[in-house]
Coordinates of C-alpha atoms in Angstrom, one line a residue:
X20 CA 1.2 15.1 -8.3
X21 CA -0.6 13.6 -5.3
X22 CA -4.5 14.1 -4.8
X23 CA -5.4 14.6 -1.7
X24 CA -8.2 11.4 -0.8
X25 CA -7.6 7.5 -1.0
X26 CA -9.1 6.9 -4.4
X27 CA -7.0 5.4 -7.0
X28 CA -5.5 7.6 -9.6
X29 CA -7.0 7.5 -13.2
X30 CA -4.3 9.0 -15.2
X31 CA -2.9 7.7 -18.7
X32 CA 0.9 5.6 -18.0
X33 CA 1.2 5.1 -21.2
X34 CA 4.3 7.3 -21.6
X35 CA 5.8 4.7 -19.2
X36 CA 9.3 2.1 -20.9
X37 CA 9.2 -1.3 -19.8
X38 CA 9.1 -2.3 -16.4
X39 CA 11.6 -4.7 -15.5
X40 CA 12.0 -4.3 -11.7
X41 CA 9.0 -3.7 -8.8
X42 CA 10.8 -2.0 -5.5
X43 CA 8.1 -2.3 -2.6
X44 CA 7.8 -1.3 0.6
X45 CA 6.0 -3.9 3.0
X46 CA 3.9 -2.5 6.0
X47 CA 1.2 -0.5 5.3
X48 CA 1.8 -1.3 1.4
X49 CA 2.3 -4.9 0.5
X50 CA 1.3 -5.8 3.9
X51 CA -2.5 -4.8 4.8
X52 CA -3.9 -4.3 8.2
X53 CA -3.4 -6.8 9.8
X54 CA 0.3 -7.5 8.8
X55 CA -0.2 -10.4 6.4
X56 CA -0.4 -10.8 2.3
X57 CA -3.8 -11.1 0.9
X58 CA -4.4 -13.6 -1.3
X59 CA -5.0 -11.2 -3.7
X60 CA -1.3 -9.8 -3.4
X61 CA -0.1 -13.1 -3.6
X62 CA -1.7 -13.3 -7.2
X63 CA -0.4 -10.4 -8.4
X64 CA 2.8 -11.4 -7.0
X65 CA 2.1 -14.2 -9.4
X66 CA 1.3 -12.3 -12.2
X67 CA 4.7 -10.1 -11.9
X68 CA 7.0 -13.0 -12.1
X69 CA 5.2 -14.6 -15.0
X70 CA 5.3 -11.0 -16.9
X71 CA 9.0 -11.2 -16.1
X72 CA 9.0 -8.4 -13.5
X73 CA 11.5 -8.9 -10.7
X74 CA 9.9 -8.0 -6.8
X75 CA 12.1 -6.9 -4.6
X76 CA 11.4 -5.7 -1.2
X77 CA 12.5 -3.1 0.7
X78 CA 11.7 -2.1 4.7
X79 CA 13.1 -0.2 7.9
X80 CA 12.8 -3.6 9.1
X81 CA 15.9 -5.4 9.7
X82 CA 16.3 -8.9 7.8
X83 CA 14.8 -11.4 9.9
X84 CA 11.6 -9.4 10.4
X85 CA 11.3 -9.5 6.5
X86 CA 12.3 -12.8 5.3
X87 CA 9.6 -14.8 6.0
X88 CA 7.4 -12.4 4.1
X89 CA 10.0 -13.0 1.1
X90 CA 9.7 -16.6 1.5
X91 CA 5.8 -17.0 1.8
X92 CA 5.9 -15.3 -2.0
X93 CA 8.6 -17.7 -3.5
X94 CA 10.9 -14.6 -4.2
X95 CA 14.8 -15.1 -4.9
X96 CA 15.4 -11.8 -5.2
X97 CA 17.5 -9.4 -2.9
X98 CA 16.0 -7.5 0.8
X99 CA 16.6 -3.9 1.1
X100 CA 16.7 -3.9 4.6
X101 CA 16.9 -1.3 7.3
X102 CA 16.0 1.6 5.0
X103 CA 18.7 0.4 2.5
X104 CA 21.9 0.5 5.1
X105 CA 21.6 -3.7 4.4
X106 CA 21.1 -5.0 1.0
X107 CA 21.0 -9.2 1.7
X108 CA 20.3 -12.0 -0.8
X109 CA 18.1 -14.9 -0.9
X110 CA 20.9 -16.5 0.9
X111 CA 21.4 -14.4 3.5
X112 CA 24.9 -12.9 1.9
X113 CA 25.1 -9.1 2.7
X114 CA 25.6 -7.3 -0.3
X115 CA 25.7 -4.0 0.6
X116 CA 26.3 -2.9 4.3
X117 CA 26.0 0.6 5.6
X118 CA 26.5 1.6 9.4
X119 CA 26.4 5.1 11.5
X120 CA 29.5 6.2 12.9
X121 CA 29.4 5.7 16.7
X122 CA 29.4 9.2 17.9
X123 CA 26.5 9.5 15.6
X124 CA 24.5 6.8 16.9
X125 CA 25.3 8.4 20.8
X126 CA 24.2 11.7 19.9
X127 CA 21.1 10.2 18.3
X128 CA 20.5 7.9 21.1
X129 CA 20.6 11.1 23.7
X130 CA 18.6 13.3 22.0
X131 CA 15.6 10.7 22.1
X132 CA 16.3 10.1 25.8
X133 CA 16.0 13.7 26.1
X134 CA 12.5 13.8 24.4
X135 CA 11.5 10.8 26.3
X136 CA 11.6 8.7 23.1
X137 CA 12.6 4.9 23.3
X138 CA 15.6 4.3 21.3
X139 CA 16.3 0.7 19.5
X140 CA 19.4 -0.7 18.0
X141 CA 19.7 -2.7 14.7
X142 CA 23.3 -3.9 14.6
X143 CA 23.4 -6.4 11.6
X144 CA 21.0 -9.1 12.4
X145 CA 20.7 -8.5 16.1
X146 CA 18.1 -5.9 17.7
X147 CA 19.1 -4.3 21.2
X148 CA 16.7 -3.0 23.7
X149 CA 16.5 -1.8 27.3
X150 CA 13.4 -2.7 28.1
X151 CA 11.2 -5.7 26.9
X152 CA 8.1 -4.6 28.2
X153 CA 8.3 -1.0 26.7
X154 CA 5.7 0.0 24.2
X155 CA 5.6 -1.7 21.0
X156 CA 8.8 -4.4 22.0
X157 CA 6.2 -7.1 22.1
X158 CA 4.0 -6.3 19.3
X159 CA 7.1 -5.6 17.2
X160 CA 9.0 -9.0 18.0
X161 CA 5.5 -11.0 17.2
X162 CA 5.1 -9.2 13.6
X163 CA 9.4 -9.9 12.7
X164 CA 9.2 -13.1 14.7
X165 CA 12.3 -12.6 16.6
X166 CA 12.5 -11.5 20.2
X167 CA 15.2 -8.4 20.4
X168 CA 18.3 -9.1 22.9
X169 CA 17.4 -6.8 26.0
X170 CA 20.6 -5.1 27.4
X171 CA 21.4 -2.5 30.5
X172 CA 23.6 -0.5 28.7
X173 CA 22.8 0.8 24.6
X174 CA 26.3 2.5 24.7
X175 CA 28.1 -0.9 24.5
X176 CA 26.5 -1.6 21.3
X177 CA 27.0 1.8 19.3
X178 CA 29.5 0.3 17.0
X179 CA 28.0 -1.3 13.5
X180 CA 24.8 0.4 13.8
X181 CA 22.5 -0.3 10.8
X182 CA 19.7 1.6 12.3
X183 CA 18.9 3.5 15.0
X184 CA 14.3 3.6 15.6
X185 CA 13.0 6.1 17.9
X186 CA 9.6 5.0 19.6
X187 CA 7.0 6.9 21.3
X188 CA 3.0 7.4 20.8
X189 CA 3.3 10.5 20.5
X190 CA 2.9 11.0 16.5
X191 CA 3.4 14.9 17.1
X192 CA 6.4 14.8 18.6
X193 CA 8.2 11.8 16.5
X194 CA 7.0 14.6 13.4
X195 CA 8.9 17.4 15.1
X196 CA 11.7 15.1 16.2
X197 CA 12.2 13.6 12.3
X198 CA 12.8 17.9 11.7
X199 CA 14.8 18.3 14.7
X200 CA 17.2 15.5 14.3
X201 CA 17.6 15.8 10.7
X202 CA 18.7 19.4 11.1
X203 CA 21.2 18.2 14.0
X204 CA 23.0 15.2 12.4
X205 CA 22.6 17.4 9.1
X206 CA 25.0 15.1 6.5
X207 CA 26.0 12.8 9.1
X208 CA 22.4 10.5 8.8
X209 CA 19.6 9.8 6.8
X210 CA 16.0 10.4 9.4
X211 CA 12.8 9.4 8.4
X212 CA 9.3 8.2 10.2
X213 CA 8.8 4.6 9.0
X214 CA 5.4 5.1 10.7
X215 CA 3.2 7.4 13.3
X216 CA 5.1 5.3 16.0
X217 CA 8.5 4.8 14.7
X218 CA 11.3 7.4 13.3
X219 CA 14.1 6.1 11.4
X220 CA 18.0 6.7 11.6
X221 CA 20.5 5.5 9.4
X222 CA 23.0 6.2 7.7
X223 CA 22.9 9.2 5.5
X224 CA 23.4 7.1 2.1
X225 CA 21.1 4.5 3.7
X226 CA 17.8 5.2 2.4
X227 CA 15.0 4.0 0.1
X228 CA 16.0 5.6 -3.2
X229 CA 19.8 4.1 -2.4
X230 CA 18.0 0.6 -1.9
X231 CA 16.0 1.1 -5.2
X232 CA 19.3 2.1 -6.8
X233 CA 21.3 -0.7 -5.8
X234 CA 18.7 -3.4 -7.1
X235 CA 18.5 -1.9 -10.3
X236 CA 22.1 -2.0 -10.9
X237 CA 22.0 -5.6 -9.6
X238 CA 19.8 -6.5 -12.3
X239 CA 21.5 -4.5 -15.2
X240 CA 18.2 -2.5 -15.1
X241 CA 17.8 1.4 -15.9
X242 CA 15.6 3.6 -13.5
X243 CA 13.2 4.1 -16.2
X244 CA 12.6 0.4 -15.6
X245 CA 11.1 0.7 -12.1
X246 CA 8.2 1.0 -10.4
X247 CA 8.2 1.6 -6.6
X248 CA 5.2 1.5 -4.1
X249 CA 4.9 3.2 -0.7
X250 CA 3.3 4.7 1.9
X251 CA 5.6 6.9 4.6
X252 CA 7.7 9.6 4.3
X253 CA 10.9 7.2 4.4
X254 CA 9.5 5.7 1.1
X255 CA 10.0 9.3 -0.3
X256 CA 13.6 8.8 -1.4
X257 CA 12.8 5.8 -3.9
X258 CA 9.5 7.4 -5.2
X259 CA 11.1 10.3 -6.4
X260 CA 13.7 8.0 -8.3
X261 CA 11.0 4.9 -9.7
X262 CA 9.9 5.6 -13.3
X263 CA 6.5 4.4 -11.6
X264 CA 6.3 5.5 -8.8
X265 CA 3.2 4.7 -6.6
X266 CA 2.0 6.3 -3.2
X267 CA -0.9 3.9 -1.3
X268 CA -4.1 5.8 -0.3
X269 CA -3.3 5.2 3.3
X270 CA -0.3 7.5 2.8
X271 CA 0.0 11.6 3.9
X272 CA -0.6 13.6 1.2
X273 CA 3.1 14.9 1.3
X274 CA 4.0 11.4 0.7
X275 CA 1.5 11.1 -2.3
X276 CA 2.9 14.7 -3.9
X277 CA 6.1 12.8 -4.6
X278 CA 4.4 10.2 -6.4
X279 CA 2.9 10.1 -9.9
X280 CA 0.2 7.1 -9.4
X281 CA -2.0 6.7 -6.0
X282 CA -3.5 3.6 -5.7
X283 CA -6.1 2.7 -3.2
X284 CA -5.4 2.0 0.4
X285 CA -3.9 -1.2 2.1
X286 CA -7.2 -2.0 3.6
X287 CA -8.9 -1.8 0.2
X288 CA -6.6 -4.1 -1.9
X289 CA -3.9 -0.9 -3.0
X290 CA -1.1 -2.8 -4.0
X291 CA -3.1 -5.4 -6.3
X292 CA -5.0 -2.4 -7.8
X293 CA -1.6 -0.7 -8.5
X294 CA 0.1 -3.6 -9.9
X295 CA -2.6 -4.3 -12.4
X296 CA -3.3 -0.8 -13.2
X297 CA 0.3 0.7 -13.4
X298 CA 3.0 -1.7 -13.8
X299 CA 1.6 -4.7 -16.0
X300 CA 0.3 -2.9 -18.7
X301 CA 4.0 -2.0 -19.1
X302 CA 5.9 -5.9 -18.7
X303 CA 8.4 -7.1 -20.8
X304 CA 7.3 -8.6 -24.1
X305 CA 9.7 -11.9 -23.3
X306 CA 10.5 -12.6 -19.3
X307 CA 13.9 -12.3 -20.0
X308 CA 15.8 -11.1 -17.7
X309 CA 19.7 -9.7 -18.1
X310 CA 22.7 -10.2 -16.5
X311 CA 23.0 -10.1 -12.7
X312 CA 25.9 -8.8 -11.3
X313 CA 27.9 -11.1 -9.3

C-alpha cells in the first residue's frame, strides 16, 4: 500500500505479466510543473513504443486541451478524455461518448452556485463559461490552448454534458464539496477532484478505471497487462484496476494507498523513474501487438 513521503517505492514487481498497455494521467504526472514534457519523459516515451508498450492518455481535460500533448510524443493511440465520458482517436472519431442527464447537470450546477463555486461546461469539444475573467479561465485556456465560449446563461447548455468542473481556491471546501455532491447525485454521477482547484462531474460510468477499461479492450489486452500512473483522487478508479498501478509522490497519501508502486514526484522526474523501474522490466519479448478492435 502507499507510504506516506515522495520517495520512490523499492519493492520487488517481479510477480508482474507482461505489460502491453501504459494508461496515464497528464497534469501533475506526465506533465511536470510547469505543464510541459521533459525531455526525459519524452525518452521514455521512446523507450515504451520500442518495447512494444502502447501509451495512452487519459485527463479531466476535454480533447483539445490534450491533443497537442499527444501529438508532441508521436502517439496514435486513443484520448481518454473528460474523466473517460469521451474516448476519441488519433483522428478525432469519438469512440465512446458518455453525457449527464440534464437535470443532473442543473442540480450540479446550483449546488456550486450555492457554495460560491464556479461552475464550467464541457459539452463535446466546446467549453462554456460565464465569466472570462473568473479565476483560473485564463490560465486554464493558455495550458489547453483553446479560449472557452463565454455565455449569459449555463442552463441553455445543460444538454450533452461531458463534464461538469467546479472551481474555487478554496481546497477545503472543493474536499467537502467532492463528499457532499457525491452523496447528493448518489448513482446519478461519478465526482472527483482532478486537482486542489478543480472538482470533477461526470457521468457516473465516466471515470478513470472505465477509460483504462475501454483501451484495454481496444487493444485485445487483459488488465493484467496494464500499468496506470497518477496523482489525484479522480485517478483512483483506474489505479485500483491497472496490474501496475503507480501513484506519483506529489500525490495525497489516500491516493498512494490505492496504489502498489509510488514513484517520485513530477518535479523530480516521477514518471521516467516509474517507467524504467516498474513497467519496462516487464515489456513484451516481440513489439507485437494484437488485434484492435474496429
Amino acid at each position: 500500500m502507499g507510504q506516506p513521503d515522495d520517495q520512490p517505492r523499492q519493492e520487488n514487481s517481479s510477480a508482474a505479466t507482461t505489460i502491453r498497455l501504459v494508461v496515464s494521467d497528464m497534469d501533475g504526472t506526465i506533465l511536470n510543473k510547469g505543464k510541459i514534457l521533459s525531455e526525459e519523459t519524452l525518452q521514455a516515451a521512446r523507450k515504451l513504443s520500442a518495447q512494444g508498450i502502447k501509451l495512452c492518455l487519459v485527463s479531466s481535460r476535454f480533447p483539445p486541451g490534450m491533443e497537442r500533448f499527444r501529438r508532441q510524443m508521436g502517439l496514435d493511440t486513443p484520448l481518454g478524455a473528460l474523466n473517460g465520458a469521451e474516448i476519441v482517436d488519433s483522428q478525432g472519431k469519438i469512440l465512446s461518448s458518455l453525457t449527464l442527464a440534464p437535470e443532473t447537470v442543473q442540480h450540479a450546477c446550483r449546488i456550486l452556485q450555492e457554495n460560491g463555486v464556479d461552475a464550467w461546461l464541457y459539452s463535446q469539444r466546446d467549453w462554456y463559461v460565464t465569466d472570462k475573467s473568473a479565476p483560473h479561465v485564463q490560465h486554464e485556456s493558455d495550458v489547453v490552448g483553446t479560449p472557452p465560449q463565454v455565455v449569459d446563461d449555463l442552463s441553455a447548455h445543460f444538454h450533452q454534458v461531458g463534464k461538469i468542473q467546479g472551481v474555487c481556491d478554496d481546497a477545503e471546501k472543493l474536499e467537502k464539496l467532492e463528499r457532499d455532491i457525491a452523496e447528493t447525485l448518489g448513482d446519478a454521477a461519478s465526482v472527483h477532484r482532478s486537482s486542489d482547484y478543480y472538482l470533477d462531474i461526470t457521468p457516473q460510468k465516466a471515470n478513470k478505471g472505465f477509460a483504462l477499461k475501454f483501451l484495454a479492450a481496444h487493444y485485445g489486452f487483459s488488465l493484467e497487462e496494464v500499468a496506470c500512473i497518477g496523482d489525484m483522487s479522480n485517478d483512483v478508479p483506474m489505479l485500483k484496476l491497472g496490474q501496475v498501478s503507480i501513484a506519483m509522490g506529489n500525490a495525497r497519501d489516500d491516493v498512494k494507498r490505492h496504489a502498489k508502486y509510488v514513484t517520485a514526484s513530477n518535479a523530480e522526474e516521477g514518471w521516467a523513474k516509474a517507467m524504467a523501474q516498474f513497467v519496462l522490466p516487464h515489456a513484451p519479448v516481440t513489439g507485437i501487438n494484437r488485434k484492435e478492435t474496429p
